């Protein structure tokens, strides 16, 4: 699926379009050519009649509206972007991977789409999601091997709605668009990024408004983005994230990294743990300080607390729709909603007060150890060879529970050749510092991968 030339990395693509050495019409034709050639297999985009015509008209309007000089053009001028199909965008129906009538799910365009359009982006189309970003997987295949999942939500093992960001991750990985928008409730940005070999960024909870997005679990739902490198997600973040601050020159020091030793890390598979050990050695050899920090000895309780909140909230989010259209929901989504109905208000309120305290505890543990960011495997291993499952989000669960920002650059390959990822987690609200530090770590990992390839 990855044999045709796709888009350049986002920063180069956007720079060429702003400078006028590339044209939005050409960018649209590249995307549409790639979608036509690749998506019948990848199935990352929701099918759309007349996509090319719509996009070419939008590109011509964008070019005609000016400005004519690079200095006046916005950051994402002419860049095609994929939008996860729980995010409302004017002119495109929102189906959320479901059989419900699209008009029932309609509403005002999401603020995140408003911000993309204000930055000059072109909406290439909706990307596939699990039904309502809960557990019933969509049809998307992994661009590296169509027999494997691209990631998203999962049936079984972790009993909570996790969302499916696989369509957006696969669209970027296959070169159909240089940027795509996804959401993460537990692990639906970072894990698909690892499975598909791209960079996923989940900001701190609340830093991108989620109005206009069909909710999964409102206490955790977070918008994020995919690109092929950290510089790309940083460029997108500068447009999308509230109050974005460009890191200053005082951030030159390498961040001190913390390994969350204990029951949480033990959930990773053997291959992921071996790769994680190698990644730590590479980083230490490059001059990074890496400390092991025992944390989360009550990890099972953390999982239970998130499950309680998540199931309760998904049931309430779908109360009206499920009452009217319950026979149109898929089995997995119905089961999640019915589980939520069994959770009472008292149990929910008892769970709801814990994420804030957990975030404070992680911050205190990190400060006591003198670390700047946590590092962990992005997933328990490579993408499973099973299209009825999209993998487990367990490696992302505690960080999403605490609302912390996370970014997942690719980090080598498994024995079967599929990508692996390294998850970097920052302090709450310190998204800028996280991405600044991640760029240096990405460079070290890329250098190690190139050296291994040569030898």
Tab-separated table of C-alpha atoms in Angstrom:
chain	number	residue	atom	x	y	z
A	1	UNK	CA	0.000	0.000	0.000
A	2	UNK	CA	2.930	2.380	0.445
A	3	UNK	CA	4.626	2.216	-2.958
A	4	UNK	CA	3.320	5.458	-4.509
A	5	UNK	CA	4.793	8.867	-3.734
A	6	UNK	CA	2.654	10.672	-1.171
A	7	UNK	CA	3.001	14.020	0.531
A	8	UNK	CA	6.199	15.482	1.934
A	9	UNK	CA	6.393	15.852	5.721
A	10	UNK	CA	3.937	18.486	6.908
A	11	UNK	CA	6.461	21.253	7.654
A	12	UNK	CA	7.985	21.020	4.159
A	13	UNK	CA	4.574	20.680	2.522
A	14	UNK	CA	3.214	23.737	4.323
A	15	UNK	CA	6.358	25.785	3.662
A	16	UNK	CA	6.241	25.067	-0.082
A	17	UNK	CA	2.561	25.973	-0.268
A	18	UNK	CA	3.061	29.198	1.663
A	19	UNK	CA	6.068	30.156	-0.456
A	20	UNK	CA	4.195	29.550	-3.699
A	21	UNK	CA	6.643	26.937	-4.952
A	22	UNK	CA	3.727	24.517	-4.659
A	23	UNK	CA	0.070	25.097	-5.345
A	24	UNK	CA	-3.051	24.033	-3.380
A	25	UNK	CA	-4.506	22.516	-6.568
A	26	UNK	CA	-1.431	20.305	-6.934
A	27	UNK	CA	-1.620	19.337	-3.253
A	28	UNK	CA	-5.262	18.349	-3.710
A	29	UNK	CA	-4.498	16.275	-6.777
A	30	UNK	CA	-1.686	14.479	-4.920
A	31	UNK	CA	-4.047	13.612	-2.090
A	32	UNK	CA	-6.846	12.492	-4.393
A	33	UNK	CA	-4.492	10.435	-6.568
A	34	UNK	CA	-3.184	8.717	-3.475
A	35	UNK	CA	-6.642	8.138	-2.021
A	36	UNK	CA	-7.859	6.703	-5.345
A	37	UNK	CA	-4.871	4.357	-5.565
A	38	UNK	CA	-4.440	3.318	-1.949
A	39	UNK	CA	-7.695	3.684	-0.090
A	40	UNK	CA	-9.556	0.793	-1.743
A	41	UNK	CA	-7.184	-1.377	0.310
A	42	UNK	CA	-6.418	0.858	3.296
A	43	UNK	CA	-10.037	2.010	3.784
A	44	UNK	CA	-8.859	4.910	5.922
A	45	UNK	CA	-11.308	7.450	4.491
A	46	UNK	CA	-15.080	7.398	4.581
A	47	UNK	CA	-16.116	7.023	0.900
A	48	UNK	CA	-17.158	10.310	-0.689
A	49	UNK	CA	-18.570	10.886	-4.150
A	50	UNK	CA	-17.068	13.931	-5.822
A	51	UNK	CA	-14.188	14.338	-3.361
A	52	UNK	CA	-11.754	15.633	-5.988
A	53	UNK	CA	-14.259	18.119	-7.423
A	54	UNK	CA	-15.115	19.453	-3.964
A	55	UNK	CA	-11.474	19.791	-2.970
A	56	UNK	CA	-10.355	21.384	-6.242
A	57	UNK	CA	-13.072	23.998	-5.892
A	58	UNK	CA	-11.988	24.653	-2.308
A	59	UNK	CA	-8.334	24.904	-3.382
A	60	UNK	CA	-9.162	27.399	-6.125
A	61	UNK	CA	-11.191	29.502	-3.694
A	62	UNK	CA	-8.327	29.411	-1.233
A	63	UNK	CA	-5.818	30.536	-3.865
A	64	UNK	CA	-8.120	33.266	-5.190
A	65	UNK	CA	-8.785	34.639	-1.722
A	66	UNK	CA	-5.085	35.405	-1.230
A	67	UNK	CA	-2.901	36.694	0.179
A	68	UNK	CA	-0.419	36.380	-2.669
A	69	UNK	CA	2.800	36.513	-0.653
A	70	UNK	CA	4.299	33.935	1.675
A	71	UNK	CA	4.449	36.324	4.622
A	72	UNK	CA	0.690	36.778	4.606
A	73	UNK	CA	-0.327	33.162	4.109
A	74	UNK	CA	-1.451	31.219	7.191
A	75	UNK	CA	0.454	28.297	8.666
A	76	UNK	CA	-1.442	25.447	6.926
A	77	UNK	CA	-2.231	27.234	3.642
A	78	UNK	CA	-3.423	24.656	1.098
A	79	UNK	CA	-2.614	21.606	3.267
A	80	UNK	CA	-5.103	18.682	2.902
A	81	UNK	CA	-6.204	17.321	6.285
A	82	UNK	CA	-8.161	14.197	7.263
A	83	UNK	CA	-10.819	14.574	9.983
A	84	UNK	CA	-11.973	11.716	12.205
A	85	UNK	CA	-15.648	11.006	11.578
A	86	UNK	CA	-16.885	11.970	15.016
A	87	UNK	CA	-15.763	15.564	14.367
A	88	UNK	CA	-18.387	17.714	12.644
A	89	UNK	CA	-17.280	19.560	9.501
A	90	UNK	CA	-19.571	21.680	7.360
A	91	UNK	CA	-20.501	20.065	4.047
A	92	UNK	CA	-19.541	16.560	5.155
A	93	UNK	CA	-22.019	14.253	6.921
A	94	UNK	CA	-21.025	12.916	10.324
A	95	UNK	CA	-21.829	9.205	10.597
A	96	UNK	CA	-19.449	8.261	13.428
A	97	UNK	CA	-19.043	4.785	11.938
A	98	UNK	CA	-22.679	4.055	12.712
A	99	UNK	CA	-25.961	3.219	10.985
A	100	UNK	CA	-27.798	6.138	12.583
A	101	UNK	CA	-29.192	8.798	10.211
A	102	UNK	CA	-26.461	11.417	9.627
A	103	UNK	CA	-28.926	14.255	10.180
A	104	UNK	CA	-29.449	13.030	13.747
A	105	UNK	CA	-25.723	13.383	14.417
A	106	UNK	CA	-25.337	16.763	12.730
A	107	UNK	CA	-24.623	20.070	14.399
A	108	UNK	CA	-22.346	23.065	14.366
A	109	UNK	CA	-18.904	22.634	12.866
A	110	UNK	CA	-16.279	21.762	15.480
A	111	UNK	CA	-13.950	24.498	16.699
A	112	UNK	CA	-10.961	22.368	15.719
A	113	UNK	CA	-12.178	22.432	12.101
A	114	UNK	CA	-12.761	26.195	12.327
A	115	UNK	CA	-9.136	26.578	13.419
A	116	UNK	CA	-7.842	24.387	10.607
A	117	UNK	CA	-9.785	26.369	8.035
A	118	UNK	CA	-8.632	29.690	9.514
A	119	UNK	CA	-5.060	28.391	9.178
A	120	UNK	CA	-5.659	27.751	5.456
A	121	UNK	CA	-6.122	23.969	5.527
A	122	UNK	CA	-8.353	22.045	3.105
A	123	UNK	CA	-10.554	19.286	4.547
A	124	UNK	CA	-9.687	16.173	2.514
A	125	UNK	CA	-12.542	14.176	4.043
A	126	UNK	CA	-13.668	12.135	7.007
A	127	UNK	CA	-11.464	9.300	8.270
A	128	UNK	CA	-12.865	6.015	9.546
A	129	UNK	CA	-13.673	5.548	13.227
A	130	UNK	CA	-15.000	2.703	15.296
A	131	UNK	CA	-18.724	3.109	15.853
A	132	UNK	CA	-19.009	6.264	17.976
A	133	UNK	CA	-15.316	5.826	18.842
A	134	UNK	CA	-16.310	3.051	21.250
A	135	UNK	CA	-15.380	-0.595	20.539
A	136	UNK	CA	-16.867	-1.838	17.244
A	137	UNK	CA	-13.906	-1.574	14.841
A	138	UNK	CA	-14.061	0.097	11.450
A	139	UNK	CA	-12.784	-1.426	8.193
A	140	UNK	CA	-9.361	0.301	8.091
A	141	UNK	CA	-6.256	-1.831	7.443
A	142	UNK	CA	-2.680	-1.219	8.526
A	143	UNK	CA	-0.779	0.374	5.595
A	144	UNK	CA	2.296	-1.729	6.391
A	145	UNK	CA	0.395	-5.015	6.196
A	146	UNK	CA	-3.350	-5.146	5.414
A	147	UNK	CA	-3.769	-8.299	7.494
A	148	UNK	CA	-3.013	-6.250	10.623
A	149	UNK	CA	-5.059	-3.674	12.499
A	150	UNK	CA	-4.108	0.030	12.307
A	151	UNK	CA	-5.129	0.440	15.965
A	152	UNK	CA	-8.081	2.066	17.677
A	153	UNK	CA	-10.550	0.427	20.048
A	154	UNK	CA	-10.496	-3.184	21.181
A	155	UNK	CA	-12.886	-5.932	22.143
A	156	UNK	CA	-12.125	-7.667	25.422
A	157	UNK	CA	-9.080	-7.495	27.741
A	158	UNK	CA	-9.506	-3.855	28.709
A	159	UNK	CA	-13.201	-3.399	29.427
A	160	UNK	CA	-13.717	0.234	28.454
A	161	UNK	CA	-14.518	2.265	25.345
A	162	UNK	CA	-11.245	3.285	23.776
A	163	UNK	CA	-12.084	4.901	20.466
A	164	UNK	CA	-10.635	4.138	17.064
A	165	UNK	CA	-8.176	6.594	15.566
A	166	UNK	CA	-6.900	4.050	13.053
A	167	UNK	CA	-8.346	5.765	9.991
A	168	UNK	CA	-6.515	9.031	10.628
A	169	UNK	CA	-3.229	7.288	11.474
A	170	UNK	CA	-3.432	5.082	8.393
A	171	UNK	CA	-4.254	8.052	6.147
A	172	UNK	CA	-1.022	9.786	7.178
A	173	UNK	CA	1.055	6.596	7.141
A	174	UNK	CA	-0.051	5.800	3.567
A	175	UNK	CA	0.764	9.328	2.374
A	176	UNK	CA	-2.812	10.270	1.560
A	177	UNK	CA	-2.607	13.442	3.675
A	178	UNK	CA	0.296	15.035	5.571
A	179	UNK	CA	-1.908	15.806	8.600
A	180	UNK	CA	-4.954	14.181	10.192
A	181	UNK	CA	-7.091	14.829	13.253
A	182	UNK	CA	-8.026	12.127	15.738
A	183	UNK	CA	-9.267	11.806	19.295
A	184	UNK	CA	-8.028	9.950	22.342
A	185	UNK	CA	-10.206	8.855	25.215
A	186	UNK	CA	-7.703	6.261	26.460
A	187	UNK	CA	-5.258	5.291	23.707
A	188	UNK	CA	-6.700	6.117	20.304
A	189	UNK	CA	-3.968	8.512	19.198
A	190	UNK	CA	-0.741	7.127	20.594
A	191	UNK	CA	-1.364	3.422	19.907
A	192	UNK	CA	-2.491	3.768	16.249
A	193	UNK	CA	0.490	6.059	15.651
A	194	UNK	CA	2.801	3.311	16.886
A	195	UNK	CA	1.053	0.600	14.874
A	196	UNK	CA	1.173	2.682	11.678
A	197	UNK	CA	4.672	4.147	12.095
A	198	UNK	CA	3.714	7.836	12.356
A	199	UNK	CA	3.785	10.446	15.124
A	200	UNK	CA	0.670	10.928	17.234
A	201	UNK	CA	0.199	13.858	19.599
A	202	UNK	CA	-2.409	14.021	22.372
A	203	UNK	CA	-2.368	17.396	24.134
A	204	UNK	CA	-3.164	17.996	27.772
A	205	UNK	CA	-6.845	17.414	28.474
A	206	UNK	CA	-8.837	20.512	27.577
A	207	UNK	CA	-6.235	22.378	25.508
A	208	UNK	CA	-8.150	21.870	22.235
A	209	UNK	CA	-11.886	22.585	22.538
A	210	UNK	CA	-14.027	19.495	21.869
A	211	UNK	CA	-17.272	21.272	20.982
A	212	UNK	CA	-18.664	19.841	17.763
A	213	UNK	CA	-17.166	16.414	18.551
A	214	UNK	CA	-19.481	13.485	19.374
A	215	UNK	CA	-18.501	12.537	22.933
A	216	UNK	CA	-17.287	9.190	24.125
A	217	UNK	CA	-16.378	9.923	27.746
A	218	UNK	CA	-16.279	13.657	28.357
A	219	UNK	CA	-13.881	13.422	31.313
A	220	UNK	CA	-11.142	12.074	29.042
A	221	UNK	CA	-11.981	12.923	25.399
A	222	UNK	CA	-9.077	14.844	23.844
A	223	UNK	CA	-8.474	15.970	20.269
A	224	UNK	CA	-5.047	15.374	18.753
A	225	UNK	CA	-3.225	15.052	15.462
A	226	UNK	CA	-0.997	12.799	13.355
A	227	UNK	CA	1.934	13.706	11.110
A	228	UNK	CA	5.048	11.911	9.946
A	229	UNK	CA	7.373	13.674	12.400
A	230	UNK	CA	7.395	15.673	15.615
A	231	UNK	CA	7.942	18.948	13.757
A	232	UNK	CA	4.690	18.309	11.894
A	233	UNK	CA	2.567	17.770	14.991
A	234	UNK	CA	4.226	20.808	16.599
A	235	UNK	CA	3.228	22.956	13.611
A	236	UNK	CA	-0.355	21.702	13.839
A	237	UNK	CA	-0.391	22.177	17.617
A	238	UNK	CA	0.631	25.818	17.226
A	239	UNK	CA	-2.622	26.350	15.297
A	240	UNK	CA	-4.969	24.090	17.277
A	241	UNK	CA	-3.973	24.269	20.942
A	242	UNK	CA	-5.287	27.020	23.204
A	243	UNK	CA	-2.642	29.492	24.342
A	244	UNK	CA	0.213	27.907	22.414
A	245	UNK	CA	3.621	29.300	23.423
A	246	UNK	CA	6.699	28.736	21.278
A	247	UNK	CA	9.438	27.308	23.542
A	248	UNK	CA	12.204	29.814	24.149
A	249	UNK	CA	15.988	29.354	24.028
A	250	UNK	CA	16.036	28.402	27.703
A	251	UNK	CA	14.812	24.901	26.785
A	252	UNK	CA	18.202	23.769	25.459
A	253	UNK	CA	18.837	21.292	28.318
A	254	UNK	CA	18.090	17.666	27.553
A	255	UNK	CA	15.065	16.490	29.546
A	256	UNK	CA	15.628	13.940	32.297
A	257	UNK	CA	13.554	10.851	31.502
A	258	UNK	CA	11.629	8.635	33.898
A	259	UNK	CA	10.777	4.964	33.424
A	260	UNK	CA	7.542	4.090	35.297
A	261	UNK	CA	8.644	0.839	36.916
A	262	UNK	CA	6.031	-1.448	38.434
A	263	UNK	CA	2.732	-3.134	37.579
A	264	UNK	CA	1.913	-0.712	34.757
A	265	UNK	CA	5.088	-1.390	32.782
A	266	UNK	CA	4.694	-5.127	33.335
A	267	UNK	CA	1.581	-5.019	31.110
A	268	UNK	CA	3.760	-4.559	28.009
A	269	UNK	CA	4.606	-7.658	25.982
A	270	UNK	CA	8.064	-9.198	25.856
A	271	UNK	CA	8.925	-7.747	22.443
A	272	UNK	CA	7.831	-4.260	23.452
A	273	UNK	CA	9.841	-4.460	26.672
A	274	UNK	CA	12.970	-5.637	24.854
A	275	UNK	CA	12.642	-2.762	22.412
A	276	UNK	CA	12.043	-0.351	25.291
A	277	UNK	CA	15.258	-1.476	26.996
A	278	UNK	CA	17.159	-0.914	23.747
A	279	UNK	CA	15.594	2.541	23.350
A	280	UNK	CA	16.721	3.482	26.856
A	281	UNK	CA	20.281	2.384	26.088
A	282	UNK	CA	20.310	4.405	22.870
A	283	UNK	CA	19.137	7.478	24.751
A	284	UNK	CA	21.654	7.024	27.557
A	285	UNK	CA	24.447	6.648	24.991
A	286	UNK	CA	23.315	9.936	23.443
A	287	UNK	CA	23.687	11.715	26.797
A	288	UNK	CA	20.178	11.494	28.236
A	289	UNK	CA	19.705	10.739	31.927
A	290	UNK	CA	17.148	7.977	32.453
A	291	UNK	CA	15.842	7.096	35.931
A	292	UNK	CA	13.659	4.176	36.955
A	293	UNK	CA	10.865	5.444	39.193
A	294	UNK	CA	8.546	2.996	40.997
A	295	UNK	CA	4.967	4.222	40.472
A	296	UNK	CA	1.363	3.037	40.255
A	297	UNK	CA	1.509	0.120	42.645
A	298	UNK	CA	-2.306	0.370	42.638
A	299	UNK	CA	-2.556	0.082	38.860
A	300	UNK	CA	-5.521	-2.298	38.888
A	301	UNK	CA	-7.494	0.234	40.909
A	302	UNK	CA	-6.583	2.947	38.377
A	303	UNK	CA	-7.920	0.758	35.559
A	304	UNK	CA	-11.136	0.069	37.469
A	305	UNK	CA	-11.672	3.774	38.191
A	306	UNK	CA	-11.294	4.753	34.541
A	307	UNK	CA	-13.596	1.928	33.458
A	308	UNK	CA	-16.281	3.092	35.872
A	309	UNK	CA	-16.171	6.670	34.632
A	310	UNK	CA	-15.863	5.747	30.984
A	311	UNK	CA	-18.791	3.341	30.836
A	312	UNK	CA	-21.016	5.656	32.883
A	313	UNK	CA	-20.262	8.617	30.617
A	314	UNK	CA	-20.680	6.791	27.314
A	315	UNK	CA	-24.107	5.561	28.432
A	316	UNK	CA	-25.206	9.098	29.333
A	317	UNK	CA	-23.808	10.567	26.108
A	318	UNK	CA	-25.970	8.167	24.070
A	319	UNK	CA	-29.103	8.219	26.239
A	320	UNK	CA	-31.368	9.957	23.730
A	321	UNK	CA	-29.970	8.340	20.580
A	322	UNK	CA	-29.909	4.848	22.077
A	323	UNK	CA	-33.493	5.144	23.301
A	324	UNK	CA	-34.631	5.918	19.754
A	325	UNK	CA	-32.167	3.985	17.584
A	326	UNK	CA	-30.894	1.228	19.866
A	327	UNK	CA	-31.602	-1.459	17.266
A	328	UNK	CA	-29.125	0.206	14.881
A	329	UNK	CA	-26.162	0.109	17.285
A	330	UNK	CA	-23.556	-2.617	16.850
A	331	UNK	CA	-23.224	-5.333	19.446
A	332	UNK	CA	-20.028	-3.992	21.046
A	333	UNK	CA	-21.383	-0.467	21.439
A	334	UNK	CA	-24.667	-1.763	22.830
A	335	UNK	CA	-22.758	-3.812	25.407
A	336	UNK	CA	-20.720	-0.768	26.470
A	337	UNK	CA	-23.842	1.359	26.886
A	338	UNK	CA	-25.685	-1.335	28.833
A	339	UNK	CA	-22.691	-1.739	31.132
A	340	UNK	CA	-22.841	1.989	31.754
A	341	UNK	CA	-26.487	1.680	32.754
A	342	UNK	CA	-25.459	-0.637	35.609
A	343	UNK	CA	-23.131	1.974	37.162
A	344	UNK	CA	-24.885	4.178	39.666
A	345	UNK	CA	-24.329	7.832	40.417
A	346	UNK	CA	-22.598	7.133	43.722
A	347	UNK	CA	-20.023	4.801	42.160
A	348	UNK	CA	-19.393	7.342	39.409
A	349	UNK	CA	-18.932	10.238	41.816
A	350	UNK	CA	-16.527	8.174	43.922
A	351	UNK	CA	-14.465	7.444	40.811
A	352	UNK	CA	-14.679	10.980	39.425
A	353	UNK	CA	-12.724	12.587	42.262
A	354	UNK	CA	-9.677	10.337	41.755
A	355	UNK	CA	-8.050	11.427	38.444
A	356	UNK	CA	-7.041	14.827	39.848
A	357	UNK	CA	-5.369	13.242	42.852
A	358	UNK	CA	-3.680	10.693	40.595
A	359	UNK	CA	-2.280	13.498	38.406
A	360	UNK	CA	-0.889	15.219	41.502
A	361	UNK	CA	0.665	11.972	42.690
A	362	UNK	CA	2.406	11.402	39.351
A	363	UNK	CA	3.691	14.972	39.405
A	364	UNK	CA	5.026	14.526	42.936
A	365	UNK	CA	6.710	11.214	42.046
A	366	UNK	CA	8.313	12.799	38.979
A	367	UNK	CA	9.492	15.855	40.890
A	368	UNK	CA	10.984	13.736	43.679
A	369	UNK	CA	12.958	11.773	41.082
A	370	UNK	CA	14.013	14.926	39.239
A	371	UNK	CA	12.506	13.925	35.894
A	372	UNK	CA	11.038	16.134	33.175
A	373	UNK	CA	9.019	13.555	31.263
A	374	UNK	CA	8.013	9.909	31.449
A	375	UNK	CA	8.855	7.393	28.729
A	376	UNK	CA	7.062	4.094	28.072
A	377	UNK	CA	6.141	1.762	25.219
A	378	UNK	CA	3.320	3.219	23.120
A	379	UNK	CA	1.608	-0.171	22.973
A	380	UNK	CA	2.026	-3.690	24.304
A	381	UNK	CA	3.658	-4.739	21.016
A	382	UNK	CA	3.223	-4.387	17.249
A	383	UNK	CA	-0.174	-4.278	15.560
A	384	UNK	CA	-2.050	-7.573	16.029
A	385	UNK	CA	-2.712	-9.748	12.979
A	386	UNK	CA	-6.435	-9.744	13.668
A	387	UNK	CA	-8.940	-7.348	12.139
A	388	UNK	CA	-11.572	-8.101	14.797
A	389	UNK	CA	-9.357	-6.431	17.410
A	390	UNK	CA	-7.516	-3.143	17.308
A	391	UNK	CA	-5.153	-3.801	20.194
A	392	UNK	CA	-5.201	-2.764	23.831
A	393	UNK	CA	-4.801	0.797	25.141
A	394	UNK	CA	-3.425	-0.289	28.504
A	395	UNK	CA	-0.061	1.455	27.965
A	396	UNK	CA	-1.833	4.775	27.401
A	397	UNK	CA	-4.470	4.408	30.114
A	398	UNK	CA	-2.813	6.063	33.144
A	399	UNK	CA	-1.570	9.085	31.212
A	400	UNK	CA	-4.985	9.687	29.647
A	401	UNK	CA	-6.594	9.193	33.055
A	402	UNK	CA	-4.403	11.995	34.414
A	403	UNK	CA	-5.023	14.206	31.364
A	404	UNK	CA	-1.300	14.489	30.594
A	405	UNK	CA	0.098	15.402	27.164
A	406	UNK	CA	1.717	12.567	25.220
A	407	UNK	CA	3.535	12.217	21.925
A	408	UNK	CA	4.490	8.947	20.260
A	409	UNK	CA	7.292	8.918	17.666
A	410	UNK	CA	8.149	5.720	15.795
A	411	UNK	CA	10.900	3.719	17.496
A	412	UNK	CA	12.107	0.774	15.449
A	413	UNK	CA	10.396	-2.366	14.255
A	414	UNK	CA	9.234	-5.686	15.619
A	415	UNK	CA	10.584	-9.009	14.379
A	416	UNK	CA	7.759	-9.180	11.821
A	417	UNK	CA	8.783	-5.802	10.374
A	418	UNK	CA	5.834	-3.831	11.751
A	419	UNK	CA	6.509	-0.503	13.506
A	420	UNK	CA	6.942	0.072	17.215
A	421	UNK	CA	6.648	3.369	19.074
A	422	UNK	CA	8.015	5.147	22.129
A	423	UNK	CA	5.569	7.161	24.217
A	424	UNK	CA	6.769	10.412	25.822
A	425	UNK	CA	4.561	11.956	28.506
A	426	UNK	CA	4.919	15.503	29.807
A	427	UNK	CA	3.621	17.546	32.704
A	428	UNK	CA	0.038	18.750	32.585
A	429	UNK	CA	-0.129	21.937	30.512
A	430	UNK	CA	3.523	21.665	29.428
A	431	UNK	CA	2.730	20.487	25.898
A	432	UNK	CA	5.209	22.903	24.319
A	433	UNK	CA	8.106	21.623	26.406
A	434	UNK	CA	7.083	18.037	25.670
A	435	UNK	CA	7.220	18.522	21.905
A	436	UNK	CA	10.460	20.504	22.129
A	437	UNK	CA	12.095	17.678	24.039
A	438	UNK	CA	10.518	15.025	21.830
A	439	UNK	CA	12.157	16.488	18.725
A	440	UNK	CA	15.607	15.761	20.149
A	441	UNK	CA	14.639	12.228	21.189
A	442	UNK	CA	13.162	11.600	17.751
A	443	UNK	CA	16.465	12.623	16.189
A	444	UNK	CA	18.379	10.155	18.356
A	445	UNK	CA	15.972	7.318	17.557
A	446	UNK	CA	16.082	8.089	13.837
A	447	UNK	CA	19.882	8.118	13.912
A	448	UNK	CA	19.969	4.743	15.653
A	449	UNK	CA	17.517	3.296	13.140
A	450	UNK	CA	19.596	4.556	10.206
A	451	UNK	CA	22.781	3.147	11.711
A	452	UNK	CA	21.097	-0.233	12.200
A	453	UNK	CA	19.858	-0.174	8.608
A	454	UNK	CA	23.308	0.574	7.217
A	455	UNK	CA	24.945	-2.161	9.259
